């Protein structure tokens, strides 16, 4: 009897260990990602939305290099990606798309006020001359997405972009404006479908690929210089207000952001800890279709960001903790 109890106890401990171990997901950088159907994941300049325990990722399908459709994938661990479909498709969602228009940096938000899913993106024409923003809307996260608008927000020339939704639901479209000179912080209307106000910041500092996260009441922004597909120094700025008081840009990481350009910052809120994950594009590695998506944990405190590349790391989505791979 004693022997049986010991055996049962040992089995229980083993089971517990196995269950615990499987909560840790190892993410390795530098390789192409494949979806659950075995196809290369194509979601560059990615935007993310968390719905329950599922992450939805949308991004540029660069398999033909130019004129990307927008693909959507879902995942619970940022490693196993299920293809959910082309949520915006050339010639289908809009007749000019794929001909005189193309999309870059699609970003996804959920609007609590309307119950709709809203995509903002860079909506462009030949030689980046149009400098417009595109807006699409859907009733379900997986679509179908309808074209809502493609224009210069508030009449302002707008290129590289991102979105940020604050704790109180206020949504922002942040983009590189007026021929890559400044950043425009566009406050969106309650339905997220149009811009109502623009604050010009980082004047004549030529920043792009902005990515904003709020940590303990402070906004932190990562951004790059405008050097096309070539990587450059990532810089950090922080503020207590979205429209005022941003600190001077400070260099973080190495000189080329570990060969990446910011796409998003994810907040992984667990039972024990909140971890922030940097998501960047390693463009042209070795060509546009095979550009890689790079993820690594970063942290923020007192106006500083620890922006240290990790080739691989492990993360526990339940507790929110991450750890080095030994
Ligand atoms: C980068 C920008 C990308 C894309 C590229 C085209 O500066 O971040 O989104 O527009 O230029 O050369």
mmCIF file of C-alpha atoms and ligand atoms in Angstrom:
data_model
loop_
_atom_site.group_PDB
_atom_site.id
_atom_site.type_symbol
_atom_site.label_atom_id
_atom_site.label_comp_id
_atom_site.label_asym_id
_atom_site.label_seq_id
_atom_site.Cartn_x
_atom_site.Cartn_y
_atom_site.Cartn_z
ATOM 1 C CA UNK A 1 0.000 0.000 0.000
ATOM 2 C CA UNK A 2 2.828 2.298 0.992
ATOM 3 C CA UNK A 3 4.564 1.482 -2.299
ATOM 4 C CA UNK A 4 1.405 2.321 -4.274
ATOM 5 C CA UNK A 5 1.012 5.648 -2.484
ATOM 6 C CA UNK A 6 4.654 6.527 -3.219
ATOM 7 C CA UNK A 7 4.188 5.603 -6.888
ATOM 8 C CA UNK A 8 1.011 7.661 -7.147
ATOM 9 C CA UNK A 9 2.732 10.581 -5.468
ATOM 10 C CA UNK A 10 5.654 10.344 -7.885
ATOM 11 C CA UNK A 11 3.272 10.232 -10.856
ATOM 12 C CA UNK A 12 1.430 13.299 -9.555
ATOM 13 C CA UNK A 13 4.681 15.239 -9.115
ATOM 14 C CA UNK A 14 5.809 14.272 -12.640
ATOM 15 C CA UNK A 15 2.467 15.371 -14.096
ATOM 16 C CA UNK A 16 2.694 18.668 -12.245
ATOM 17 C CA UNK A 17 6.223 19.245 -13.562
ATOM 18 C CA UNK A 18 5.167 18.452 -17.123
ATOM 19 C CA UNK A 19 2.169 20.807 -16.848
ATOM 20 C CA UNK A 20 4.372 23.556 -15.427
ATOM 21 C CA UNK A 21 7.066 23.068 -18.036
ATOM 22 C CA UNK A 22 4.608 23.337 -20.894
ATOM 23 C CA UNK A 23 3.514 26.780 -19.707
ATOM 24 C CA UNK A 24 6.889 28.058 -20.892
ATOM 25 C CA UNK A 25 7.122 28.905 -24.570
ATOM 26 C CA UNK A 26 10.523 29.246 -26.189
ATOM 27 C CA UNK A 27 10.736 31.917 -28.868
ATOM 28 C CA UNK A 28 13.738 31.857 -31.157
ATOM 29 C CA UNK A 29 14.619 34.762 -33.416
ATOM 30 C CA UNK A 30 16.137 34.931 -36.858
ATOM 31 C CA UNK A 31 14.189 32.264 -38.734
ATOM 32 C CA UNK A 32 11.143 32.448 -40.946
ATOM 33 C CA UNK A 33 7.891 31.639 -39.164
ATOM 34 C CA UNK A 34 5.536 28.980 -40.515
ATOM 35 C CA UNK A 35 1.794 28.851 -39.864
ATOM 36 C CA UNK A 36 -0.103 25.733 -38.781
ATOM 37 C CA UNK A 37 -0.705 24.881 -42.454
ATOM 38 C CA UNK A 38 3.048 24.919 -43.121
ATOM 39 C CA UNK A 39 3.128 28.190 -45.079
ATOM 40 C CA UNK A 40 5.538 31.040 -44.405
ATOM 41 C CA UNK A 41 3.915 33.642 -42.161
ATOM 42 C CA UNK A 42 3.590 36.898 -44.087
ATOM 43 C CA UNK A 43 2.685 39.702 -41.686
ATOM 44 C CA UNK A 44 5.291 42.449 -41.901
ATOM 45 C CA UNK A 45 4.982 45.805 -40.159
ATOM 46 C CA UNK A 46 2.655 43.875 -37.863
ATOM 47 C CA UNK A 47 -0.153 45.175 -35.680
ATOM 48 C CA UNK A 48 -1.693 43.156 -32.831
ATOM 49 C CA UNK A 49 -4.915 42.911 -30.884
ATOM 50 C CA UNK A 50 -5.472 40.673 -27.878
ATOM 51 C CA UNK A 51 -8.944 39.165 -27.550
ATOM 52 C CA UNK A 52 -9.186 37.005 -24.405
ATOM 53 C CA UNK A 53 -6.151 34.741 -24.486
ATOM 54 C CA UNK A 54 -5.774 34.998 -28.274
ATOM 55 C CA UNK A 55 -3.462 37.349 -30.100
ATOM 56 C CA UNK A 56 -4.530 38.475 -33.555
ATOM 57 C CA UNK A 57 -1.692 39.660 -35.756
ATOM 58 C CA UNK A 58 -2.177 41.522 -39.014
ATOM 59 C CA UNK A 59 0.551 42.570 -41.397
ATOM 60 C CA UNK A 60 1.818 43.063 -44.919
ATOM 61 C CA UNK A 61 1.898 39.976 -47.124
ATOM 62 C CA UNK A 62 5.202 40.622 -48.918
ATOM 63 C CA UNK A 63 5.314 37.326 -50.783
ATOM 64 C CA UNK A 64 5.159 39.291 -54.052
ATOM 65 C CA UNK A 65 7.300 42.112 -52.561
ATOM 66 C CA UNK A 66 5.056 44.994 -53.574
ATOM 67 C CA UNK A 67 1.333 45.632 -53.240
ATOM 68 C CA UNK A 68 0.848 43.613 -50.077
ATOM 69 C CA UNK A 69 -2.506 42.162 -49.116
ATOM 70 C CA UNK A 70 -3.143 42.280 -45.383
ATOM 71 C CA UNK A 71 -2.992 38.850 -43.716
ATOM 72 C CA UNK A 72 -4.394 37.921 -40.327
ATOM 73 C CA UNK A 73 -3.100 35.173 -38.040
ATOM 74 C CA UNK A 74 -4.108 34.099 -34.541
ATOM 75 C CA UNK A 75 -2.035 32.611 -31.751
ATOM 76 C CA UNK A 76 -2.111 31.971 -28.025
ATOM 77 C CA UNK A 77 1.666 31.808 -27.641
ATOM 78 C CA UNK A 78 3.099 34.068 -30.398
ATOM 79 C CA UNK A 79 4.712 30.974 -31.855
ATOM 80 C CA UNK A 80 1.905 28.790 -33.179
ATOM 81 C CA UNK A 81 0.199 30.885 -35.849
ATOM 82 C CA UNK A 82 -3.090 29.994 -37.504
ATOM 83 C CA UNK A 83 -3.806 31.770 -40.774
ATOM 84 C CA UNK A 84 -7.204 33.495 -40.452
ATOM 85 C CA UNK A 85 -7.275 34.848 -43.991
ATOM 86 C CA UNK A 86 -6.591 37.940 -46.055
ATOM 87 C CA UNK A 87 -8.563 40.604 -44.253
ATOM 88 C CA UNK A 88 -7.746 43.239 -46.874
ATOM 89 C CA UNK A 89 -7.150 42.040 -50.401
ATOM 90 C CA UNK A 90 -5.925 43.750 -53.533
ATOM 91 C CA UNK A 91 -8.709 44.464 -55.994
ATOM 92 C CA UNK A 92 -11.297 42.912 -53.656
ATOM 93 C CA UNK A 93 -11.545 45.182 -50.616
ATOM 94 C CA UNK A 94 -10.948 48.251 -52.789
ATOM 95 C CA UNK A 95 -10.660 48.308 -56.572
ATOM 96 C CA UNK A 96 -7.596 50.582 -56.622
ATOM 97 C CA UNK A 97 -5.740 48.467 -54.072
ATOM 98 C CA UNK A 98 -2.909 46.625 -55.795
ATOM 99 C CA UNK A 99 -3.042 49.019 -58.776
ATOM 100 C CA UNK A 100 -2.628 52.668 -57.899
ATOM 101 C CA UNK A 101 -2.758 52.081 -54.133
ATOM 102 C CA UNK A 102 -0.902 49.919 -51.635
ATOM 103 C CA UNK A 103 -0.949 49.379 -47.886
ATOM 104 C CA UNK A 104 1.860 49.409 -45.337
ATOM 105 C CA UNK A 105 1.892 48.965 -41.556
ATOM 106 C CA UNK A 106 -1.723 47.893 -40.919
ATOM 107 C CA UNK A 107 -2.683 48.218 -37.239
ATOM 108 C CA UNK A 108 -5.734 46.796 -35.495
ATOM 109 C CA UNK A 109 -7.920 48.173 -32.706
ATOM 110 C CA UNK A 110 -11.175 47.230 -31.026
ATOM 111 C CA UNK A 111 -13.544 50.131 -30.442
ATOM 112 C CA UNK A 112 -15.581 49.510 -27.270
ATOM 113 C CA UNK A 113 -17.919 52.413 -28.081
ATOM 114 C CA UNK A 114 -19.152 50.828 -31.323
ATOM 115 C CA UNK A 115 -18.222 47.156 -30.861
ATOM 116 C CA UNK A 116 -16.333 47.323 -34.197
ATOM 117 C CA UNK A 117 -12.811 46.301 -35.193
ATOM 118 C CA UNK A 118 -10.907 49.084 -36.904
ATOM 119 C CA UNK A 119 -7.738 48.971 -39.002
ATOM 120 C CA UNK A 120 -5.642 52.079 -39.661
ATOM 121 C CA UNK A 121 -2.724 51.864 -42.073
ATOM 122 C CA UNK A 122 -0.493 53.774 -44.441
ATOM 123 C CA UNK A 123 -2.525 54.107 -47.671
ATOM 124 C CA UNK A 124 -0.085 54.950 -50.406
ATOM 125 C CA UNK A 125 0.356 55.659 -54.122
ATOM 126 C CA UNK A 126 3.273 55.713 -56.548
ATOM 127 C CA UNK A 127 6.584 57.023 -55.131
ATOM 128 C CA UNK A 128 4.979 57.566 -51.752
ATOM 129 C CA UNK A 129 3.387 60.696 -53.165
ATOM 130 C CA UNK A 130 -0.152 60.174 -51.908
ATOM 131 C CA UNK A 131 0.878 60.161 -48.220
ATOM 132 C CA UNK A 132 -2.511 59.079 -46.936
ATOM 133 C CA UNK A 133 -3.998 56.945 -44.187
ATOM 134 C CA UNK A 134 -6.445 54.094 -44.805
ATOM 135 C CA UNK A 135 -9.269 53.085 -42.480
ATOM 136 C CA UNK A 136 -11.148 49.760 -42.589
ATOM 137 C CA UNK A 137 -13.882 48.482 -40.312
ATOM 138 C CA UNK A 138 -15.412 45.103 -39.433
ATOM 139 C CA UNK A 139 -18.054 43.658 -37.117
ATOM 140 C CA UNK A 140 -15.953 40.604 -36.276
ATOM 141 C CA UNK A 141 -12.232 40.516 -35.551
ATOM 142 C CA UNK A 142 -11.603 38.177 -38.469
ATOM 143 C CA UNK A 143 -13.595 40.380 -40.831
ATOM 144 C CA UNK A 144 -14.807 40.929 -43.452
ATOM 145 C CA UNK A 145 -13.223 44.407 -43.367
ATOM 146 C CA UNK A 146 -14.867 47.198 -45.369
ATOM 147 C CA UNK A 147 -12.997 50.181 -46.759
ATOM 148 C CA UNK A 148 -14.017 53.286 -44.823
ATOM 149 C CA UNK A 149 -11.576 56.001 -45.906
ATOM 150 C CA UNK A 150 -8.284 56.633 -47.683
ATOM 151 C CA UNK A 151 -7.148 60.213 -47.306
ATOM 152 C CA UNK A 152 -4.708 62.571 -45.653
ATOM 153 C CA UNK A 153 -5.939 62.760 -42.058
ATOM 154 C CA UNK A 154 -7.141 66.322 -41.410
ATOM 155 C CA UNK A 155 -5.545 67.132 -44.785
ATOM 156 C CA UNK A 156 -2.041 66.388 -43.474
ATOM 157 C CA UNK A 157 0.458 64.298 -45.490
ATOM 158 C CA UNK A 158 0.955 61.084 -43.520
ATOM 159 C CA UNK A 159 3.231 58.035 -44.060
ATOM 160 C CA UNK A 160 4.739 55.464 -41.622
ATOM 161 C CA UNK A 161 2.269 54.892 -38.816
ATOM 162 C CA UNK A 162 1.055 53.112 -35.744
ATOM 163 C CA UNK A 163 -1.900 53.258 -33.341
ATOM 164 C CA UNK A 164 -2.194 53.449 -29.592
ATOM 165 C CA UNK A 165 -5.290 52.942 -27.442
ATOM 166 C CA UNK A 166 -5.113 54.487 -23.984
ATOM 167 C CA UNK A 167 -6.604 52.985 -20.784
ATOM 168 C CA UNK A 168 -9.640 55.264 -21.056
ATOM 169 C CA UNK A 169 -10.322 54.099 -24.630
ATOM 170 C CA UNK A 170 -8.945 57.229 -26.337
ATOM 171 C CA UNK A 171 -7.373 56.084 -29.605
ATOM 172 C CA UNK A 172 -4.438 57.662 -31.408
ATOM 173 C CA UNK A 173 -3.012 57.367 -34.898
ATOM 174 C CA UNK A 174 0.647 58.382 -34.814
ATOM 175 C CA UNK A 175 2.333 58.981 -38.151
ATOM 176 C CA UNK A 176 5.272 60.548 -39.897
ATOM 177 C CA UNK A 177 3.888 63.724 -41.396
ATOM 178 C CA UNK A 178 4.642 66.493 -43.899
ATOM 179 C CA UNK A 179 7.281 64.735 -46.018
ATOM 180 C CA UNK A 180 8.848 62.801 -43.135
ATOM 181 C CA UNK A 181 9.558 65.897 -41.056
ATOM 182 C CA UNK A 182 7.522 65.547 -37.871
ATOM 183 C CA UNK A 183 5.360 63.060 -36.026
ATOM 184 C CA UNK A 184 1.640 63.742 -36.005
ATOM 185 C CA UNK A 185 -0.266 62.554 -32.956
ATOM 186 C CA UNK A 186 -3.832 62.304 -34.296
ATOM 187 C CA UNK A 187 -6.534 61.864 -31.672
ATOM 188 C CA UNK A 188 -9.310 59.748 -33.135
ATOM 189 C CA UNK A 189 -13.056 60.260 -32.868
ATOM 190 C CA UNK A 190 -15.014 58.096 -30.413
ATOM 191 C CA UNK A 191 -15.763 55.594 -33.202
ATOM 192 C CA UNK A 192 -12.029 55.460 -34.177
ATOM 193 C CA UNK A 193 -12.985 56.091 -37.814
ATOM 194 C CA UNK A 194 -11.557 59.588 -38.266
ATOM 195 C CA UNK A 195 -9.012 61.957 -36.771
ATOM 196 C CA UNK A 196 -10.325 64.934 -34.832
ATOM 197 C CA UNK A 197 -7.136 66.681 -33.773
ATOM 198 C CA UNK A 198 -3.432 66.616 -34.671
ATOM 199 C CA UNK A 199 -0.539 67.622 -32.414
ATOM 200 C CA UNK A 200 2.776 67.984 -34.233
ATOM 201 C CA UNK A 201 5.653 66.640 -32.155
ATOM 202 C CA UNK A 202 9.323 65.780 -32.667
ATOM 203 C CA UNK A 203 9.436 68.618 -35.170
ATOM 204 C CA UNK A 204 11.990 68.305 -37.983
ATOM 205 C CA UNK A 205 13.437 65.218 -36.286
ATOM 206 C CA UNK A 206 12.422 62.896 -39.142
ATOM 207 C CA UNK A 207 11.230 59.963 -37.029
ATOM 208 C CA UNK A 208 9.254 56.963 -38.273
ATOM 209 C CA UNK A 209 8.100 53.494 -37.222
ATOM 210 C CA UNK A 210 6.739 54.861 -33.926
ATOM 211 C CA UNK A 211 5.576 52.339 -31.317
ATOM 212 C CA UNK A 212 4.027 53.510 -28.062
ATOM 213 C CA UNK A 213 3.296 51.689 -24.814
ATOM 214 C CA UNK A 214 2.029 52.960 -21.462
ATOM 215 C CA UNK A 215 3.857 51.697 -18.380
ATOM 216 C CA UNK A 216 2.786 52.795 -14.886
ATOM 217 C CA UNK A 217 1.170 55.980 -16.195
ATOM 218 C CA UNK A 218 4.112 56.962 -18.432
ATOM 219 C CA UNK A 219 4.035 56.818 -22.237
ATOM 220 C CA UNK A 220 7.175 55.413 -23.854
ATOM 221 C CA UNK A 221 7.800 55.696 -27.579
ATOM 222 C CA UNK A 222 10.365 53.836 -29.667
ATOM 223 C CA UNK A 223 11.067 55.157 -33.162
ATOM 224 C CA UNK A 224 13.613 55.029 -35.964
ATOM 225 C CA UNK A 225 15.120 57.445 -38.457
ATOM 226 C CA UNK A 226 13.895 57.369 -42.069
ATOM 227 C CA UNK A 227 16.349 55.146 -43.949
ATOM 228 C CA UNK A 228 13.981 52.983 -45.999
ATOM 229 C CA UNK A 229 14.572 49.251 -45.528
ATOM 230 C CA UNK A 230 17.975 49.819 -43.913
ATOM 231 C CA UNK A 231 18.021 49.572 -40.133
ATOM 232 C CA UNK A 232 19.190 52.468 -37.978
ATOM 233 C CA UNK A 233 19.453 53.550 -34.342
ATOM 234 C CA UNK A 234 16.312 53.021 -32.261
ATOM 235 C CA UNK A 235 15.549 55.978 -30.002
ATOM 236 C CA UNK A 236 13.420 56.300 -26.896
ATOM 237 C CA UNK A 237 11.321 59.176 -25.656
ATOM 238 C CA UNK A 238 8.853 59.275 -22.770
ATOM 239 C CA UNK A 239 6.173 61.572 -21.446
ATOM 240 C CA UNK A 240 3.356 61.811 -18.916
ATOM 241 C CA UNK A 241 1.074 63.203 -21.626
ATOM 242 C CA UNK A 242 0.506 62.082 -25.228
ATOM 243 C CA UNK A 243 0.513 65.618 -26.579
ATOM 244 C CA UNK A 244 3.100 67.392 -24.449
ATOM 245 C CA UNK A 245 6.342 67.086 -22.505
ATOM 246 C CA UNK A 246 8.067 64.318 -24.474
ATOM 247 C CA UNK A 247 11.679 63.846 -23.382
ATOM 248 C CA UNK A 248 14.653 64.258 -25.701
ATOM 249 C CA UNK A 249 15.254 61.242 -27.946
ATOM 250 C CA UNK A 250 17.848 58.910 -26.418
ATOM 251 C CA UNK A 251 19.703 56.084 -28.163
ATOM 252 C CA UNK A 252 18.834 52.583 -27.009
ATOM 253 C CA UNK A 253 20.259 49.222 -28.068
ATOM 254 C CA UNK A 254 22.962 48.963 -30.694
ATOM 255 C CA UNK A 255 23.368 51.284 -33.704
ATOM 256 C CA UNK A 256 20.930 49.388 -35.930
ATOM 257 C CA UNK A 257 18.341 48.219 -33.397
ATOM 258 C CA UNK A 258 19.779 44.705 -33.791
ATOM 259 C CA UNK A 259 18.897 44.915 -37.479
ATOM 260 C CA UNK A 260 15.228 45.702 -36.878
ATOM 261 C CA UNK A 261 12.691 48.506 -37.119
ATOM 262 C CA UNK A 262 9.837 48.785 -34.613
ATOM 263 C CA UNK A 263 6.431 47.418 -35.534
ATOM 264 C CA UNK A 264 4.685 47.017 -32.156
ATOM 265 C CA UNK A 265 5.146 46.699 -28.430
ATOM 266 C CA UNK A 266 3.038 44.002 -26.757
ATOM 267 C CA UNK A 267 1.938 44.005 -23.142
ATOM 268 C CA UNK A 268 1.809 40.505 -21.664
ATOM 269 C CA UNK A 269 -0.128 40.805 -18.437
ATOM 270 C CA UNK A 270 0.176 37.672 -16.314
ATOM 271 C CA UNK A 271 -0.791 36.669 -12.807
ATOM 272 C CA UNK A 272 2.683 37.523 -11.461
ATOM 273 C CA UNK A 273 4.221 40.034 -13.819
ATOM 274 C CA UNK A 274 3.732 42.237 -16.863
ATOM 275 C CA UNK A 275 6.273 41.679 -19.617
ATOM 276 C CA UNK A 276 6.681 43.970 -22.620
ATOM 277 C CA UNK A 277 7.676 42.425 -25.917
ATOM 278 C CA UNK A 278 9.289 44.401 -28.695
ATOM 279 C CA UNK A 279 8.217 43.317 -32.171
ATOM 280 C CA UNK A 280 10.411 44.558 -35.002
ATOM 281 C CA UNK A 281 10.932 43.904 -38.696
ATOM 282 C CA UNK A 282 14.259 42.607 -39.896
ATOM 283 C CA UNK A 283 13.655 43.865 -43.422
ATOM 284 C CA UNK A 284 15.386 42.505 -46.539
ATOM 285 C CA UNK A 285 16.779 39.450 -44.827
ATOM 286 C CA UNK A 286 17.769 38.552 -47.524
ATOM 287 C CA UNK A 287 14.904 40.054 -49.543
ATOM 288 C CA UNK A 288 11.510 41.623 -48.848
ATOM 289 C CA UNK A 289 9.418 38.413 -48.864
ATOM 290 C CA UNK A 290 11.866 36.751 -46.469
ATOM 291 C CA UNK A 291 12.080 39.674 -44.040
ATOM 292 C CA UNK A 292 11.875 38.317 -40.493
ATOM 293 C CA UNK A 293 9.779 39.277 -37.500
ATOM 294 C CA UNK A 294 11.891 39.614 -34.371
ATOM 295 C CA UNK A 295 10.552 39.514 -30.803
ATOM 296 C CA UNK A 296 12.351 40.076 -27.524
ATOM 297 C CA UNK A 297 11.432 41.223 -24.010
ATOM 298 C CA UNK A 298 12.153 44.832 -23.085
ATOM 299 C CA UNK A 299 11.488 46.731 -19.877
ATOM 300 C CA UNK A 300 10.787 50.301 -18.882
ATOM 301 C CA UNK A 301 11.311 52.306 -15.720
ATOM 302 C CA UNK A 302 12.138 55.891 -14.719
ATOM 303 C CA UNK A 303 12.311 57.134 -18.299
ATOM 304 C CA UNK A 304 14.676 54.346 -19.355
ATOM 305 C CA UNK A 305 14.245 51.292 -21.522
ATOM 306 C CA UNK A 306 16.303 48.120 -21.298
ATOM 307 C CA UNK A 307 16.391 47.259 -24.993
ATOM 308 C CA UNK A 308 18.625 44.194 -25.140
ATOM 309 C CA UNK A 309 18.343 41.706 -27.984
ATOM 310 C CA UNK A 310 17.857 38.064 -27.158
ATOM 311 C CA UNK A 311 18.376 35.413 -29.759
ATOM 312 C CA UNK A 312 15.954 33.271 -27.818
ATOM 313 C CA UNK A 313 13.993 33.498 -24.593
ATOM 314 C CA UNK A 314 11.169 31.747 -22.796
ATOM 315 C CA UNK A 315 7.887 33.284 -21.769
ATOM 316 C CA UNK A 316 5.033 32.109 -19.606
ATOM 317 C CA UNK A 317 1.790 33.647 -20.834
ATOM 318 C CA UNK A 318 -0.059 32.636 -17.643
ATOM 319 C CA UNK A 319 2.233 34.320 -15.149
ATOM 320 C CA UNK A 320 3.602 36.946 -17.544
ATOM 321 C CA UNK A 321 7.164 36.029 -16.588
ATOM 322 C CA UNK A 322 10.009 35.545 -19.039
ATOM 323 C CA UNK A 323 13.436 33.966 -18.580
ATOM 324 C CA UNK A 324 16.747 33.519 -20.350
ATOM 325 C CA UNK A 325 17.471 30.295 -22.198
ATOM 326 C CA UNK A 326 20.371 28.682 -20.430
HETATM 327 C C1 LIG B 1 10.635 52.411 -44.381
HETATM 328 C C2 LIG B 1 9.266 52.263 -43.731
HETATM 329 C C3 LIG B 1 8.585 51.044 -44.308
HETATM 330 C C4 LIG B 1 8.537 51.221 -45.819
HETATM 331 C C5 LIG B 1 9.941 51.404 -46.369
HETATM 332 C C6 LIG B 1 9.944 51.629 -47.879
HETATM 333 O O1 LIG B 1 11.275 53.570 -43.966
HETATM 334 O O2 LIG B 1 9.391 52.126 -42.345
HETATM 335 O O3 LIG B 1 7.307 50.909 -43.749
HETATM 336 O O4 LIG B 1 7.762 52.338 -46.133
HETATM 337 O O5 LIG B 1 10.526 52.537 -45.764
HETATM 338 O O6 LIG B 1 11.224 51.947 -48.347
#
